Amino acid sequence: MGVSTARPERGVCVVTVDFPPVNAVPVQGWYELADAVRRAGRDREVRCVVLAAGGRGFNAGVDIKELQRDPGHDALIGANRGCHEAFGAVYGCEVPVVAAVHGFCLGGGVGLVGNADAVVASDDAVFGLPELDRGALGAATHLARLVPQHLMRTLYYTSRTVTAAELHAHGSVWRVVPRDALRTAALELAREIAAKDGGLIRMAKAAINGIDPVDVHRSYRYEQGFTFEANLGGIAGRVRDTFGKEA
């Protein structure tokens, strides 16, 4: 349980997130994930990182129950900062990051995948932002990296999900495979990337980030400001307690 790393083959590091039962990540877990990804990227023997998950789904976002247990705002602030750290670690990792997605990829999961360099998904994977049903705002920045603008807005406003096959059609998912073939497919892509010159692949990652048209760090922090405003105004707690349904 928690965040673990493995070196299944030369040049590849697999970072696995496993917080049963649904990978709703607690505040500390986001920081642990950020640290693991950064350590892997700093390791000169690593040329590609695979971001994977155990359990029923890739990621269910933040641990809502942790927020509900907190009478103040410490957990919310921690979740905001932790997510920012984890998403930023994936984006800023010194080597390419391949996300291996199975089952549900929601909320913070979209933040991770949207900042990855490549995505391989199982055929049962679904992606979405249920933020408006959870009393939060955020990760539209990252969903916009996976789907066209108008689809992003529709998905955001409705809290609907899209399948791995649909994202493959949009070009944001590299391959869609049966679940039992996901690890193999992710490692195949990672192996191909890791076969490149280590110094040059790091330069390539820095160069591609440098020409990105959107500053993902700034835009996500801007979104998070509205999450905090919704909490201070009492809107978020009411929505979160009813999961977006009218009381």
PDB file of C-alpha atoms in Angstrom:
ATOM      1  CA  MET A   1       0.000   0.000   0.000  1.00  0.00           C
ATOM      2  CA  GLY A   2       1.261   3.473  -0.885  1.00  0.00           C
ATOM      3  CA  VAL A   3       3.791   4.437  -3.549  1.00  0.00           C
ATOM      4  CA  SER A   4       6.472   1.985  -4.646  1.00  0.00           C
ATOM      5  CA  THR A   5       9.153   1.818  -7.325  1.00  0.00           C
ATOM      6  CA  ALA A   6      10.668  -1.032  -9.317  1.00  0.00           C
ATOM      7  CA  ARG A   7      13.301  -1.478 -12.014  1.00  0.00           C
ATOM      8  CA  PRO A   8      11.945  -4.251 -14.257  1.00  0.00           C
ATOM      9  CA  GLU A   9      14.600  -3.675 -16.902  1.00  0.00           C
ATOM     10  CA  ARG A  10      17.504  -1.463 -17.849  1.00  0.00           C
ATOM     11  CA  GLY A  11      16.678   2.213 -18.165  1.00  0.00           C
ATOM     12  CA  VAL A  12      13.062   1.889 -16.974  1.00  0.00           C
ATOM     13  CA  CYS A  13      11.616   2.755 -13.564  1.00  0.00           C
ATOM     14  CA  VAL A  14       8.018   1.856 -12.702  1.00  0.00           C
ATOM     15  CA  VAL A  15       6.312   4.012 -10.075  1.00  0.00           C
ATOM     16  CA  THR A  16       3.157   2.337  -8.750  1.00  0.00           C
ATOM     17  CA  VAL A  17       0.399   3.975  -6.713  1.00  0.00           C
ATOM     18  CA  ASP A  18      -1.716   1.668  -4.556  1.00  0.00           C
ATOM     19  CA  PHE A  19      -4.153   3.090  -2.005  1.00  0.00           C
ATOM     20  CA  PRO A  20      -6.985   0.547  -1.577  1.00  0.00           C
ATOM     21  CA  PRO A  21      -9.768   0.246  -2.262  1.00  0.00           C
ATOM     22  CA  VAL A  22     -10.070   2.758  -5.133  1.00  0.00           C
ATOM     23  CA  ASN A  23      -6.802   4.719  -5.205  1.00  0.00           C
ATOM     24  CA  ALA A  24      -8.345   7.827  -3.679  1.00  0.00           C
ATOM     25  CA  VAL A  25      -5.028   9.383  -2.705  1.00  0.00           C
ATOM     26  CA  PRO A  26      -4.547  11.028   0.716  1.00  0.00           C
ATOM     27  CA  VAL A  27      -2.591  14.237   1.093  1.00  0.00           C
ATOM     28  CA  GLN A  28       0.654  12.491   2.055  1.00  0.00           C
ATOM     29  CA  GLY A  29       0.275  10.112  -0.868  1.00  0.00           C
ATOM     30  CA  TRP A  30       0.442  12.931  -3.408  1.00  0.00           C
ATOM     31  CA  TYR A  31       3.723  14.108  -1.906  1.00  0.00           C
ATOM     32  CA  GLU A  32       5.095  10.555  -1.868  1.00  0.00           C
ATOM     33  CA  LEU A  33       4.213  10.193  -5.537  1.00  0.00           C
ATOM     34  CA  ALA A  34       5.891  13.497  -6.395  1.00  0.00           C
ATOM     35  CA  ASP A  35       9.050  12.456  -4.547  1.00  0.00           C
ATOM     36  CA  ALA A  36       9.160   9.040  -6.246  1.00  0.00           C
ATOM     37  CA  VAL A  37       8.794  10.484  -9.736  1.00  0.00           C
ATOM     38  CA  ARG A  38      11.411  13.166  -9.100  1.00  0.00           C
ATOM     39  CA  ARG A  39      13.886  10.623  -7.702  1.00  0.00           C
ATOM     40  CA  ALA A  40      13.404   8.419 -10.734  1.00  0.00           C
ATOM     41  CA  GLY A  41      13.928  11.335 -13.100  1.00  0.00           C
ATOM     42  CA  ARG A  42      17.119  12.427 -11.339  1.00  0.00           C
ATOM     43  CA  ASP A  43      18.620   8.938 -11.588  1.00  0.00           C
ATOM     44  CA  ARG A  44      20.991   9.041 -14.571  1.00  0.00           C
ATOM     45  CA  GLU A  45      20.442   5.325 -15.153  1.00  0.00           C
ATOM     46  CA  VAL A  46      16.733   5.922 -15.804  1.00  0.00           C
ATOM     47  CA  ARG A  47      15.616   6.999 -19.262  1.00  0.00           C
ATOM     48  CA  CYS A  48      11.870   6.473 -18.965  1.00  0.00           C
ATOM     49  CA  VAL A  49       9.383   6.299 -16.085  1.00  0.00           C
ATOM     50  CA  VAL A  50       6.189   4.240 -16.190  1.00  0.00           C
ATOM     51  CA  LEU A  51       3.440   5.538 -13.914  1.00  0.00           C
ATOM     52  CA  ALA A  52       1.123   2.676 -12.971  1.00  0.00           C
ATOM     53  CA  ALA A  53      -1.406   1.750 -10.298  1.00  0.00           C
ATOM     54  CA  GLY A  54      -2.556  -1.273  -8.382  1.00  0.00           C
ATOM     55  CA  GLY A  55      -6.100  -2.232  -7.502  1.00  0.00           C
ATOM     56  CA  ARG A  56      -9.415  -1.598  -9.218  1.00  0.00           C
ATOM     57  CA  GLY A  57      -8.518   1.594 -11.056  1.00  0.00           C
ATOM     58  CA  PHE A  58      -5.700   3.947 -11.902  1.00  0.00           C
ATOM     59  CA  ASN A  59      -6.795   6.851  -9.710  1.00  0.00           C
ATOM     60  CA  ALA A  60      -9.997   8.164  -8.106  1.00  0.00           C
ATOM     61  CA  GLY A  61      -8.566  11.571  -7.253  1.00  0.00           C
ATOM     62  CA  VAL A  62      -8.197  13.024  -3.779  1.00  0.00           C
ATOM     63  CA  ASP A  63      -9.452  11.249  -0.673  1.00  0.00           C
ATOM     64  CA  ILE A  64     -12.797  13.016  -0.167  1.00  0.00           C
ATOM     65  CA  LYS A  65     -13.307  11.351   3.225  1.00  0.00           C
ATOM     66  CA  GLU A  66     -10.067  12.911   4.426  1.00  0.00           C
ATOM     67  CA  LEU A  67     -11.433  16.337   3.509  1.00  0.00           C
ATOM     68  CA  GLN A  68     -14.754  15.629   5.194  1.00  0.00           C
ATOM     69  CA  ARG A  69     -13.058  14.600   8.447  1.00  0.00           C
ATOM     70  CA  ASP A  70     -11.218  17.913   8.690  1.00  0.00           C
ATOM     71  CA  PRO A  71     -13.254  20.648  10.434  1.00  0.00           C
ATOM     72  CA  GLY A  72     -10.949  23.281   8.982  1.00  0.00           C
ATOM     73  CA  HIS A  73      -9.105  23.747   5.726  1.00  0.00           C
ATOM     74  CA  ASP A  74      -5.763  22.032   6.393  1.00  0.00           C
ATOM     75  CA  ALA A  75      -6.680  18.901   4.425  1.00  0.00           C
ATOM     76  CA  LEU A  76      -7.955  20.966   1.506  1.00  0.00           C
ATOM     77  CA  ILE A  77      -4.803  23.076   1.409  1.00  0.00           C
ATOM     78  CA  GLY A  78      -2.713  19.921   1.680  1.00  0.00           C
ATOM     79  CA  ALA A  79      -4.607  18.240  -1.155  1.00  0.00           C
ATOM     80  CA  ASN A  80      -4.277  21.320  -3.362  1.00  0.00           C
ATOM     81  CA  ARG A  81      -0.553  21.594  -2.749  1.00  0.00           C
ATOM     82  CA  GLY A  82       0.011  17.841  -2.925  1.00  0.00           C
ATOM     83  CA  CYS A  83      -1.761  17.518  -6.264  1.00  0.00           C
ATOM     84  CA  HIS A  84       0.176  20.486  -7.609  1.00  0.00           C
ATOM     85  CA  GLU A  85       3.415  18.826  -6.528  1.00  0.00           C
ATOM     86  CA  ALA A  86       2.522  15.434  -8.036  1.00  0.00           C
ATOM     87  CA  PHE A  87       1.233  16.818 -11.322  1.00  0.00           C
ATOM     88  CA  GLY A  88       4.266  19.091 -11.566  1.00  0.00           C
ATOM     89  CA  ALA A  89       6.629  16.202 -10.834  1.00  0.00           C
ATOM     90  CA  VAL A  90       5.199  14.197 -13.735  1.00  0.00           C
ATOM     91  CA  TYR A  91       5.343  17.163 -16.105  1.00  0.00           C
ATOM     92  CA  GLY A  92       8.814  18.212 -14.958  1.00  0.00           C
ATOM     93  CA  CYS A  93      10.318  14.722 -14.727  1.00  0.00           C
ATOM     94  CA  GLU A  94      13.708  14.839 -16.402  1.00  0.00           C
ATOM     95  CA  VAL A  95      12.826  11.843 -18.574  1.00  0.00           C
ATOM     96  CA  PRO A  96       9.606  10.913 -20.408  1.00  0.00           C
ATOM     97  CA  VAL A  97       6.747   9.502 -18.337  1.00  0.00           C
ATOM     98  CA  VAL A  98       4.432   6.821 -19.744  1.00  0.00           C
ATOM     99  CA  ALA A  99       1.101   6.505 -17.908  1.00  0.00           C
ATOM    100  CA  ALA A 100      -0.320   2.969 -17.808  1.00  0.00           C
ATOM    101  CA  VAL A 101      -4.024   3.422 -17.105  1.00  0.00           C
ATOM    102  CA  HIS A 102      -6.612   0.806 -16.173  1.00  0.00           C
ATOM    103  CA  GLY A 103     -10.150   1.098 -14.874  1.00  0.00           C
ATOM    104  CA  PHE A 104     -11.170   4.540 -13.694  1.00  0.00           C
ATOM    105  CA  CYS A 105      -8.976   7.611 -14.102  1.00  0.00           C
ATOM    106  CA  LEU A 106     -10.807  10.455 -12.400  1.00  0.00           C
ATOM    107  CA  GLY A 107     -10.003  13.881 -11.005  1.00  0.00           C
ATOM    108  CA  GLY A 108      -6.391  13.824  -9.912  1.00  0.00           C
ATOM    109  CA  GLY A 109      -5.815  10.838 -12.176  1.00  0.00           C
ATOM    110  CA  VAL A 110      -6.549  13.057 -15.168  1.00  0.00           C
ATOM    111  CA  GLY A 111      -4.104  15.585 -13.726  1.00  0.00           C
ATOM    112  CA  LEU A 112      -1.360  12.949 -13.720  1.00  0.00           C
ATOM    113  CA  VAL A 113      -2.171  11.501 -17.132  1.00  0.00           C
ATOM    114  CA  GLY A 114      -2.643  14.904 -18.742  1.00  0.00           C
ATOM    115  CA  ASN A 115       0.885  15.835 -17.696  1.00  0.00           C
ATOM    116  CA  ALA A 116       2.448  12.531 -18.795  1.00  0.00           C
ATOM    117  CA  ASP A 117       4.352  12.266 -22.065  1.00  0.00           C
ATOM    118  CA  ALA A 118       2.498   9.225 -23.383  1.00  0.00           C
ATOM    119  CA  VAL A 119      -0.509   7.157 -22.362  1.00  0.00           C
ATOM    120  CA  VAL A 120      -1.174   3.438 -22.740  1.00  0.00           C
ATOM    121  CA  ALA A 121      -4.569   2.267 -21.504  1.00  0.00           C
ATOM    122  CA  SER A 122      -6.540  -0.903 -20.971  1.00  0.00           C
ATOM    123  CA  ASP A 123      -9.779  -1.308 -22.875  1.00  0.00           C
ATOM    124  CA  ASP A 124     -11.791  -0.868 -19.669  1.00  0.00           C
ATOM    125  CA  ALA A 125     -10.246   2.516 -18.828  1.00  0.00           C
ATOM    126  CA  VAL A 126     -12.450   5.591 -18.499  1.00  0.00           C
ATOM    127  CA  PHE A 127     -11.343   9.181 -17.946  1.00  0.00           C
ATOM    128  CA  GLY A 128     -13.224  12.091 -16.443  1.00  0.00           C
ATOM    129  CA  LEU A 129     -13.441  15.017 -14.054  1.00  0.00           C
ATOM    130  CA  PRO A 130     -16.291  14.647 -11.528  1.00  0.00           C
ATOM    131  CA  GLU A 131     -15.049  17.832  -9.862  1.00  0.00           C
ATOM    132  CA  LEU A 132     -18.363  19.694 -10.026  1.00  0.00           C
ATOM    133  CA  ASP A 133     -20.011  16.784  -8.204  1.00  0.00           C
ATOM    134  CA  ARG A 134     -17.276  16.820  -5.546  1.00  0.00           C
ATOM    135  CA  GLY A 135     -17.316  20.486  -4.625  1.00  0.00           C
ATOM    136  CA  ALA A 136     -14.052  21.192  -6.434  1.00  0.00           C
ATOM    137  CA  LEU A 137     -12.653  22.899  -9.504  1.00  0.00           C
ATOM    138  CA  GLY A 138      -9.452  21.913 -11.234  1.00  0.00           C
ATOM    139  CA  ALA A 139      -7.592  19.732 -13.764  1.00  0.00           C
ATOM    140  CA  ALA A 140      -9.387  21.239 -16.747  1.00  0.00           C
ATOM    141  CA  THR A 141      -5.828  22.277 -17.576  1.00  0.00           C
ATOM    142  CA  HIS A 142      -4.916  18.632 -17.923  1.00  0.00           C
ATOM    143  CA  LEU A 143      -8.110  17.365 -19.535  1.00  0.00           C
ATOM    144  CA  ALA A 144      -7.550  19.988 -22.238  1.00  0.00           C
ATOM    145  CA  ARG A 145      -4.321  18.163 -23.091  1.00  0.00           C
ATOM    146  CA  LEU A 146      -6.292  14.980 -23.796  1.00  0.00           C
ATOM    147  CA  VAL A 147      -9.365  16.170 -25.712  1.00  0.00           C
ATOM    148  CA  PRO A 148     -10.384  19.113 -27.921  1.00  0.00           C
ATOM    149  CA  GLN A 149     -11.528  22.308 -26.245  1.00  0.00           C
ATOM    150  CA  HIS A 150     -15.299  21.982 -26.657  1.00  0.00           C
ATOM    151  CA  LEU A 151     -15.302  18.349 -25.592  1.00  0.00           C
ATOM    152  CA  MET A 152     -13.257  19.292 -22.536  1.00  0.00           C
ATOM    153  CA  ARG A 153     -15.847  21.882 -21.561  1.00  0.00           C
ATOM    154  CA  THR A 154     -18.752  19.500 -22.073  1.00  0.00           C
ATOM    155  CA  LEU A 155     -17.076  16.765 -20.031  1.00  0.00           C
ATOM    156  CA  TYR A 156     -16.198  19.253 -17.306  1.00  0.00           C
ATOM    157  CA  TYR A 157     -19.680  20.736 -16.989  1.00  0.00           C
ATOM    158  CA  THR A 158     -21.450  17.358 -17.062  1.00  0.00           C
ATOM    159  CA  SER A 159     -18.939  15.224 -15.093  1.00  0.00           C
ATOM    160  CA  ARG A 160     -19.215  12.610 -17.843  1.00  0.00           C
ATOM    161  CA  THR A 161     -16.384  10.244 -18.734  1.00  0.00           C
ATOM    162  CA  VAL A 162     -14.764   9.174 -21.993  1.00  0.00           C
ATOM    163  CA  THR A 163     -13.307   5.779 -22.818  1.00  0.00           C
ATOM    164  CA  ALA A 164      -9.758   4.870 -23.694  1.00  0.00           C
ATOM    165  CA  ALA A 165     -10.945   4.066 -27.228  1.00  0.00           C
ATOM    166  CA  GLU A 166     -12.386   7.581 -27.588  1.00  0.00           C
ATOM    167  CA  LEU A 167      -9.128   9.150 -26.405  1.00  0.00           C
ATOM    168  CA  HIS A 168      -7.227   6.913 -28.807  1.00  0.00           C
ATOM    169  CA  ALA A 169      -9.374   8.319 -31.606  1.00  0.00           C
ATOM    170  CA  HIS A 170      -8.374  11.835 -30.503  1.00  0.00           C
ATOM    171  CA  GLY A 171      -4.716  10.813 -30.562  1.00  0.00           C
ATOM    172  CA  SER A 172      -4.004  11.275 -26.857  1.00  0.00           C
ATOM    173  CA  VAL A 173      -3.787   7.568 -25.986  1.00  0.00           C
ATOM    174  CA  TRP A 174      -1.001   5.717 -27.766  1.00  0.00           C
ATOM    175  CA  ARG A 175      -2.410   2.180 -27.471  1.00  0.00           C
ATOM    176  CA  VAL A 176      -5.505   0.484 -26.065  1.00  0.00           C
ATOM    177  CA  VAL A 177      -4.990  -3.111 -24.975  1.00  0.00           C
ATOM    178  CA  PRO A 178      -6.720  -5.757 -22.833  1.00  0.00           C
ATOM    179  CA  ARG A 179      -6.085  -5.198 -19.138  1.00  0.00           C
ATOM    180  CA  ASP A 180      -3.846  -8.240 -18.792  1.00  0.00           C
ATOM    181  CA  ALA A 181      -1.630  -6.843 -21.551  1.00  0.00           C
ATOM    182  CA  LEU A 182      -1.343  -3.314 -20.120  1.00  0.00           C
ATOM    183  CA  ARG A 183       1.942  -3.701 -18.267  1.00  0.00           C
ATOM    184  CA  THR A 184       3.558  -5.390 -21.257  1.00  0.00           C
ATOM    185  CA  ALA A 185       2.382  -2.656 -23.618  1.00  0.00           C
ATOM    186  CA  ALA A 186       3.565   0.128 -21.307  1.00  0.00           C
ATOM    187  CA  LEU A 187       6.971  -1.500 -20.876  1.00  0.00           C
ATOM    188  CA  GLU A 188       7.315  -1.979 -24.629  1.00  0.00           C
ATOM    189  CA  LEU A 189       6.881   1.757 -25.196  1.00  0.00           C
ATOM    190  CA  ALA A 190       9.138   2.612 -22.246  1.00  0.00           C
ATOM    191  CA  ARG A 191      11.786   0.224 -23.570  1.00  0.00           C
ATOM    192  CA  GLU A 192      11.722   1.911 -26.974  1.00  0.00           C
ATOM    193  CA  ILE A 193      12.165   5.329 -25.368  1.00  0.00           C
ATOM    194  CA  ALA A 194      14.852   4.072 -22.975  1.00  0.00           C
ATOM    195  CA  ALA A 195      16.874   2.777 -25.913  1.00  0.00           C
ATOM    196  CA  LYS A 196      17.681   6.379 -26.887  1.00  0.00           C
ATOM    197  CA  ASP A 197      20.786   8.185 -25.691  1.00  0.00           C
ATOM    198  CA  GLY A 198      20.208   9.158 -22.045  1.00  0.00           C
ATOM    199  CA  GLY A 199      21.564  12.681 -22.340  1.00  0.00           C
ATOM    200  CA  LEU A 200      19.672  13.414 -25.524  1.00  0.00           C
ATOM    201  CA  ILE A 201      16.341  12.098 -24.241  1.00  0.00           C
ATOM    202  CA  ARG A 202      16.636  14.460 -21.265  1.00  0.00           C
ATOM    203  CA  MET A 203      17.349  17.357 -23.593  1.00  0.00           C
ATOM    204  CA  ALA A 204      14.341  16.348 -25.682  1.00  0.00           C
ATOM    205  CA  LYS A 205      12.058  16.372 -22.627  1.00  0.00           C
ATOM    206  CA  ALA A 206      13.289  19.820 -21.601  1.00  0.00           C
ATOM    207  CA  ALA A 207      12.945  21.142 -25.142  1.00  0.00           C
ATOM    208  CA  ILE A 208       9.381  19.886 -25.582  1.00  0.00           C
ATOM    209  CA  ASN A 209       8.310  21.343 -22.233  1.00  0.00           C
ATOM    210  CA  GLY A 210       9.953  24.596 -23.225  1.00  0.00           C
ATOM    211  CA  ILE A 211       7.780  24.994 -26.324  1.00  0.00           C
ATOM    212  CA  ASP A 212       4.525  24.019 -24.596  1.00  0.00           C
ATOM    213  CA  PRO A 213       1.899  26.682 -25.431  1.00  0.00           C
ATOM    214  CA  VAL A 214       0.266  26.488 -21.968  1.00  0.00           C
ATOM    215  CA  ASP A 215       1.984  26.983 -18.611  1.00  0.00           C
ATOM    216  CA  VAL A 216       0.395  24.026 -16.833  1.00  0.00           C
ATOM    217  CA  HIS A 217       1.717  25.048 -13.409  1.00  0.00           C
ATOM    218  CA  ARG A 218       0.221  28.534 -13.492  1.00  0.00           C
ATOM    219  CA  SER A 219      -3.092  27.524 -15.082  1.00  0.00           C
ATOM    220  CA  TYR A 220      -3.705  24.709 -12.597  1.00  0.00           C
ATOM    221  CA  ARG A 221      -2.954  26.948  -9.611  1.00  0.00           C
ATOM    222  CA  TYR A 222      -5.408  29.465 -11.051  1.00  0.00           C
ATOM    223  CA  GLU A 223      -8.094  26.758 -11.140  1.00  0.00           C
ATOM    224  CA  GLN A 224      -7.300  25.727  -7.585  1.00  0.00           C
ATOM    225  CA  GLY A 225      -8.015  29.250  -6.359  1.00  0.00           C
ATOM    226  CA  PHE A 226     -11.674  28.741  -7.258  1.00  0.00           C
ATOM    227  CA  THR A 227     -11.740  25.447  -5.346  1.00  0.00           C
ATOM    228  CA  PHE A 228     -10.650  27.251  -2.211  1.00  0.00           C
ATOM    229  CA  GLU A 229     -13.138  30.054  -2.835  1.00  0.00           C
ATOM    230  CA  ALA A 230     -15.953  27.489  -3.161  1.00  0.00           C
ATOM    231  CA  ASN A 231     -14.923  25.956   0.161  1.00  0.00           C
ATOM    232  CA  LEU A 232     -14.757  29.287   1.965  1.00  0.00           C
ATOM    233  CA  GLY A 233     -18.201  30.144   0.622  1.00  0.00           C
ATOM    234  CA  GLY A 234     -19.717  26.892   1.837  1.00  0.00           C
ATOM    235  CA  ILE A 235     -20.665  25.727  -1.655  1.00  0.00           C
ATOM    236  CA  ALA A 236     -18.070  22.964  -1.844  1.00  0.00           C
ATOM    237  CA  GLY A 237     -19.018  21.264   1.413  1.00  0.00           C
ATOM    238  CA  ARG A 238     -22.694  21.180   0.499  1.00  0.00           C
ATOM    239  CA  VAL A 239     -22.016  19.732  -2.950  1.00  0.00           C
ATOM    240  CA  ARG A 240     -19.424  17.284  -1.662  1.00  0.00           C
ATOM    241  CA  ASP A 241     -21.773  15.883   0.988  1.00  0.00           C
ATOM    242  CA  THR A 242     -24.476  15.146  -1.614  1.00  0.00           C
ATOM    243  CA  PHE A 243     -22.116  14.181  -4.463  1.00  0.00           C
ATOM    244  CA  GLY A 244     -23.549  16.897  -6.668  1.00  0.00           C
ATOM    245  CA  LYS A 245     -27.204  16.039  -6.095  1.00  0.00           C
ATOM    246  CA  GLU A 246     -29.708  18.547  -4.801  1.00  0.00           C
ATOM    247  CA  ALA A 247     -30.254  18.149  -1.065  1.00  0.00           C
TER     248      ALA A 247
END
